[in-house]
Amino acid sequence: MQMSVQVNNLVKRFGSFPAVDDISFSVAKGEIFGFIGPNGAGKSTTIRMLCGILDQTSGVGTVEGFSIKTEPEKIKSVIGYMSQKFSLYDDLTVEENINFYGGIHGLSRDETKTRRSWILEMAGLRGKESNMTGALSGGWRQRLSLGCAIIHGPKVVFLDEPTAGVDPISRREFWLLIRGLAKAGTTIFVTTHYMDEVEFCDRIAMIYRGKIVAMGTSAELKTANKVDNLEMLFVNLIRGME
């Protein structure tokens, strides 16, 4: 099995505070890997290190074979990143946002045109090309942001709480898009604190206070810990660490 992401003993300290505390895991190509935990658990810090945005304190990490320590620019060329803030420009139109991100990723005019057509269909924004992005609903903005993040066809997509603040119907539609990307071979690394979304992931890791406290498939974790749902499991694990 080929791995898209590999992490060994990764640590990130801010002063004496261990935001990420000696974690290890791997993500297979085409897998939807859920990184689950409350705010401040270390999810976003981990993603920022894997994206080559933030230097690690110690440990080793690779994305598509590139080192997060020595090859961050190569990593940026093969990944897509979508933050919970959606990373769009409200004062640009839908089409202008797509064209902007196509330019950032070095796509030709013809490539951008082709990908723009796909994004408009995927996001349900056909006919709204001239609408101001700031006026879009949360669900439309979410799908447009995903399209802009993957306009260059990345091998790995990092999604940092992409459904925060979005209504349940839009969240479900978004996850259908994510599953379609994974089925086509894209590796998905997603953070969330919505436990109902965890069931869409192939495998999950639960992180708390910078440490991974459980990892496996949803079924494996529920069976091993004799619980009916993952929220109960996570609460029990946290209580055991208090």
CSV table of C-alpha atoms in Angstrom, one decimal:
chain,number,residue,atom,x,y,z
A,1,MET,CA,0.0,0.0,0.0
A,2,GLN,CA,1.4,3.4,-1.0
A,3,MET,CA,1.4,6.2,1.5
A,4,SER,CA,0.7,9.8,0.8
A,5,VAL,CA,1.5,11.1,4.3
A,6,GLN,CA,3.9,9.7,6.8
A,7,VAL,CA,4.6,11.2,10.2
A,8,ASN,CA,7.0,9.9,12.9
A,9,ASN,CA,7.4,11.4,16.4
A,10,LEU,CA,6.3,14.9,15.2
A,11,VAL,CA,6.5,17.7,17.8
A,12,LYS,CA,5.7,21.3,17.7
A,13,ARG,CA,6.4,23.5,20.7
A,14,PHE,CA,5.5,27.1,21.2
A,15,GLY,CA,7.9,28.1,24.0
A,16,SER,CA,7.4,25.4,26.6
A,17,PHE,CA,3.9,24.5,25.4
A,18,PRO,CA,3.6,21.3,23.3
A,19,ALA,CA,0.9,22.0,20.7
A,20,VAL,CA,1.7,18.7,19.0
A,21,ASP,CA,3.3,16.2,21.3
A,22,ASP,CA,5.2,13.2,19.6
A,23,ILE,CA,2.6,11.9,17.2
A,24,SER,CA,3.0,9.3,14.5
A,25,PHE,CA,0.6,8.1,11.8
A,26,SER,CA,0.4,7.4,8.0
A,27,VAL,CA,-2.3,8.1,5.4
A,28,ALA,CA,-2.7,5.8,2.3
A,29,LYS,CA,-3.2,7.2,-1.2
A,30,GLY,CA,-6.9,7.7,-1.9
A,31,GLU,CA,-7.8,7.5,1.8
A,32,ILE,CA,-10.1,9.9,3.6
A,33,PHE,CA,-8.3,10.4,6.9
A,34,GLY,CA,-10.1,12.2,9.7
A,35,PHE,CA,-8.2,14.1,12.3
A,36,ILE,CA,-10.7,14.6,15.2
A,37,GLY,CA,-10.4,16.7,18.3
A,38,PRO,CA,-11.7,19.8,20.2
A,39,ASN,CA,-10.5,23.3,19.5
A,40,GLY,CA,-6.8,23.7,20.6
A,41,ALA,CA,-6.1,20.0,20.4
A,42,GLY,CA,-3.3,20.4,17.8
A,43,LYS,CA,-5.3,19.7,14.6
A,44,SER,CA,-4.5,22.9,12.7
A,45,THR,CA,-0.9,23.0,13.9
A,46,THR,CA,-0.4,19.5,12.5
A,47,ILE,CA,-1.9,20.5,9.1
A,48,ARG,CA,0.2,23.7,8.9
A,49,MET,CA,3.4,21.6,9.4
A,50,LEU,CA,2.4,19.0,6.8
A,51,CYS,CA,1.6,21.8,4.3
A,52,GLY,CA,5.1,23.3,4.8
A,53,ILE,CA,3.7,26.5,6.4
A,54,LEU,CA,5.1,25.9,9.9
A,55,ASP,CA,8.4,24.4,10.9
A,56,GLN,CA,8.3,21.4,13.3
A,57,THR,CA,10.3,21.4,16.5
A,58,SER,CA,11.4,17.8,16.0
A,59,GLY,CA,10.3,14.6,14.3
A,60,VAL,CA,9.9,13.6,10.7
A,61,GLY,CA,7.1,14.1,8.2
A,62,THR,CA,6.7,13.5,4.4
A,63,VAL,CA,3.9,14.3,2.0
A,64,GLU,CA,4.0,12.5,-1.3
A,65,GLY,CA,7.6,11.6,-0.4
A,66,PHE,CA,8.7,15.2,0.2
A,67,SER,CA,10.2,16.2,3.5
A,68,ILE,CA,8.3,18.8,5.5
A,69,LYS,CA,11.6,20.0,6.8
A,70,THR,CA,13.7,20.3,3.7
A,71,GLU,CA,11.2,20.3,0.8
A,72,PRO,CA,8.2,22.5,1.8
A,73,GLU,CA,8.0,24.2,-1.7
A,74,LYS,CA,7.7,20.8,-3.4
A,75,ILE,CA,5.0,19.8,-1.0
A,76,LYS,CA,3.1,23.0,-1.8
A,77,SER,CA,3.1,22.0,-5.5
A,78,VAL,CA,1.3,18.7,-4.9
A,79,ILE,CA,-1.3,19.7,-2.2
A,80,GLY,CA,-4.5,21.6,-2.0
A,81,TYR,CA,-5.4,23.4,1.3
A,82,MET,CA,-8.8,24.7,2.4
A,83,SER,CA,-9.1,26.4,5.8
A,84,GLN,CA,-12.2,26.9,7.8
A,85,LYS,CA,-12.2,30.6,6.7
A,86,PHE,CA,-12.7,29.4,3.1
A,87,SER,CA,-9.8,31.5,1.7
A,88,LEU,CA,-11.9,33.4,-0.8
A,89,TYR,CA,-11.8,37.1,-1.8
A,90,ASP,CA,-15.3,38.6,-1.0
A,91,ASP,CA,-14.7,41.6,-3.3
A,92,LEU,CA,-14.1,39.4,-6.3
A,93,THR,CA,-16.7,37.7,-8.4
A,94,VAL,CA,-17.0,33.9,-8.5
A,95,GLU,CA,-15.2,33.8,-11.9
A,96,GLU,CA,-12.5,36.2,-10.7
A,97,ASN,CA,-11.7,34.0,-7.7
A,98,ILE,CA,-11.4,30.9,-9.8
A,99,ASN,CA,-9.1,32.8,-12.3
A,100,PHE,CA,-7.0,34.1,-9.5
A,101,TYR,CA,-6.3,30.7,-8.0
A,102,GLY,CA,-5.7,29.3,-11.5
A,103,GLY,CA,-3.0,32.0,-11.9
A,104,ILE,CA,-1.5,31.3,-8.5
A,105,HIS,CA,-1.1,27.6,-9.4
A,106,GLY,CA,0.5,28.4,-12.8
A,107,LEU,CA,-2.3,27.1,-15.0
A,108,SER,CA,-2.5,28.2,-18.6
A,109,ARG,CA,-5.5,30.2,-19.8
A,110,ASP,CA,-6.9,27.1,-21.5
A,111,GLU,CA,-6.3,24.9,-18.4
A,112,THR,CA,-8.0,27.5,-16.2
A,113,LYS,CA,-11.0,27.7,-18.6
A,114,THR,CA,-11.4,23.9,-18.4
A,115,ARG,CA,-11.1,23.7,-14.6
A,116,ARG,CA,-13.4,26.8,-14.2
A,117,SER,CA,-16.1,25.0,-16.1
A,118,TRP,CA,-15.7,21.9,-13.8
A,119,ILE,CA,-15.7,24.0,-10.7
A,120,LEU,CA,-18.9,25.9,-11.6
A,121,GLU,CA,-20.7,22.6,-12.3
A,122,MET,CA,-19.3,21.0,-9.1
A,123,ALA,CA,-20.2,24.0,-6.9
A,124,GLY,CA,-23.7,24.5,-8.5
A,125,LEU,CA,-22.7,28.0,-9.5
A,126,ARG,CA,-23.3,27.8,-13.3
A,127,GLY,CA,-25.0,31.1,-14.2
A,128,LYS,CA,-23.6,32.9,-11.1
A,129,GLU,CA,-20.1,33.6,-12.5
A,130,SER,CA,-20.5,37.3,-12.1
A,131,ASN,CA,-22.0,37.2,-8.6
A,132,MET,CA,-19.9,38.8,-5.8
A,133,THR,CA,-18.4,36.0,-3.7
A,134,GLY,CA,-19.2,37.9,-0.5
A,135,ALA,CA,-22.9,37.6,-1.3
A,136,LEU,CA,-22.9,33.8,-1.6
A,137,SER,CA,-24.5,31.5,0.9
A,138,GLY,CA,-22.2,29.4,3.2
A,139,GLY,CA,-22.8,26.2,1.2
A,140,TRP,CA,-21.9,27.9,-2.1
A,141,ARG,CA,-18.9,29.6,-0.7
A,142,GLN,CA,-17.7,26.3,0.8
A,143,ARG,CA,-18.0,24.5,-2.6
A,144,LEU,CA,-16.3,27.4,-4.4
A,145,SER,CA,-13.5,27.3,-1.9
A,146,LEU,CA,-13.0,23.6,-2.4
A,147,GLY,CA,-12.9,24.1,-6.2
A,148,CYS,CA,-10.3,26.8,-5.9
A,149,ALA,CA,-8.2,24.6,-3.5
A,150,ILE,CA,-8.1,21.8,-6.0
A,151,ILE,CA,-8.1,23.7,-9.3
A,152,HIS,CA,-4.6,22.4,-10.0
A,153,GLY,CA,-5.4,18.7,-9.4
A,154,PRO,CA,-3.4,18.1,-6.2
A,155,LYS,CA,-2.6,14.6,-5.1
A,156,VAL,CA,-3.4,15.4,-1.4
A,157,VAL,CA,-6.0,17.8,-0.1
A,158,PHE,CA,-5.9,19.2,3.4
A,159,LEU,CA,-9.2,20.4,4.7
A,160,ASP,CA,-9.1,22.3,8.0
A,161,GLU,CA,-12.6,22.2,9.6
A,162,PRO,CA,-14.1,22.9,6.2
A,163,THR,CA,-17.8,22.6,7.3
A,164,ALA,CA,-17.6,24.8,10.4
A,165,GLY,CA,-20.7,27.1,10.5
A,166,VAL,CA,-22.3,25.4,7.4
A,167,ASP,CA,-25.9,24.1,7.5
A,168,PRO,CA,-26.4,20.3,7.7
A,169,ILE,CA,-27.6,19.9,4.2
A,170,SER,CA,-24.6,21.7,2.8
A,171,ARG,CA,-22.3,19.7,5.0
A,172,ARG,CA,-23.7,16.4,3.6
A,173,GLU,CA,-23.4,17.7,0.0
A,174,PHE,CA,-19.9,18.7,0.7
A,175,TRP,CA,-19.0,15.3,2.0
A,176,LEU,CA,-20.4,13.7,-1.2
A,177,LEU,CA,-18.0,15.8,-3.2
A,178,ILE,CA,-15.1,14.7,-0.9
A,179,ARG,CA,-15.9,11.0,-1.3
A,180,GLY,CA,-16.0,11.5,-5.1
A,181,LEU,CA,-12.5,13.0,-5.0
A,182,ALA,CA,-11.2,10.2,-2.9
A,183,LYS,CA,-12.8,7.6,-5.2
A,184,ALA,CA,-10.9,9.2,-8.1
A,185,GLY,CA,-7.6,8.7,-6.2
A,186,THR,CA,-7.1,12.0,-4.3
A,187,THR,CA,-5.9,11.6,-0.7
A,188,ILE,CA,-8.0,13.6,1.8
A,189,PHE,CA,-6.8,14.8,5.2
A,190,VAL,CA,-9.6,16.5,7.0
A,191,THR,CA,-10.0,17.9,10.5
A,192,THR,CA,-13.4,18.3,12.1
A,193,HIS,CA,-15.1,18.3,15.5
A,194,TYR,CA,-18.5,17.1,14.1
A,195,MET,CA,-18.7,13.5,15.2
A,196,ASP,CA,-21.4,12.7,12.6
A,197,GLU,CA,-18.9,13.5,9.8
A,198,VAL,CA,-16.4,10.9,11.1
A,199,GLU,CA,-18.5,8.1,9.6
A,200,PHE,CA,-17.6,9.4,6.2
A,201,CYS,CA,-13.9,8.8,6.9
A,202,ASP,CA,-12.1,5.6,6.0
A,203,ARG,CA,-9.9,5.9,9.1
A,204,ILE,CA,-9.6,8.4,11.9
A,205,ALA,CA,-7.2,9.6,14.6
A,206,MET,CA,-8.4,11.3,17.7
A,207,ILE,CA,-6.1,14.0,19.1
A,208,TYR,CA,-6.3,15.7,22.5
A,209,ARG,CA,-3.8,18.0,24.1
A,210,GLY,CA,-1.4,17.4,21.2
A,211,LYS,CA,-1.4,13.6,21.6
A,212,ILE,CA,-3.1,10.9,19.5
A,213,VAL,CA,-5.4,9.0,21.9
A,214,ALA,CA,-7.0,6.6,19.5
A,215,MET,CA,-6.7,5.6,15.8
A,216,GLY,CA,-8.4,3.2,13.5
A,217,THR,CA,-11.6,2.8,11.5
A,218,SER,CA,-14.9,3.9,13.1
A,219,ALA,CA,-16.0,0.2,13.5
A,220,GLU,CA,-12.7,-0.9,15.0
A,221,LEU,CA,-12.7,1.9,17.6
A,222,LYS,CA,-16.3,1.3,18.6
A,223,THR,CA,-15.8,-2.5,18.9
A,224,ALA,CA,-12.5,-2.3,20.7
A,225,ASN,CA,-13.9,0.2,23.3
A,226,LYS,CA,-17.4,-1.3,23.5
A,227,VAL,CA,-19.2,1.9,22.7
A,228,ASP,CA,-22.1,2.6,20.3
A,229,ASN,CA,-20.8,5.9,19.0
A,230,LEU,CA,-17.5,7.8,18.6
A,231,GLU,CA,-18.6,10.8,20.6
A,232,MET,CA,-19.0,8.6,23.7
A,233,LEU,CA,-15.6,7.0,23.0
A,234,PHE,CA,-13.9,10.4,22.8
A,235,VAL,CA,-15.6,11.7,25.9
A,236,ASN,CA,-14.5,8.6,27.8
A,237,LEU,CA,-10.9,9.0,26.6
A,238,ILE,CA,-10.7,12.6,27.6
A,239,ARG,CA,-12.2,11.9,31.0
A,240,GLY,CA,-9.5,9.3,31.5
A,241,MET,CA,-6.8,11.8,30.9
A,242,GLU,CA,-8.1,14.5,33.2
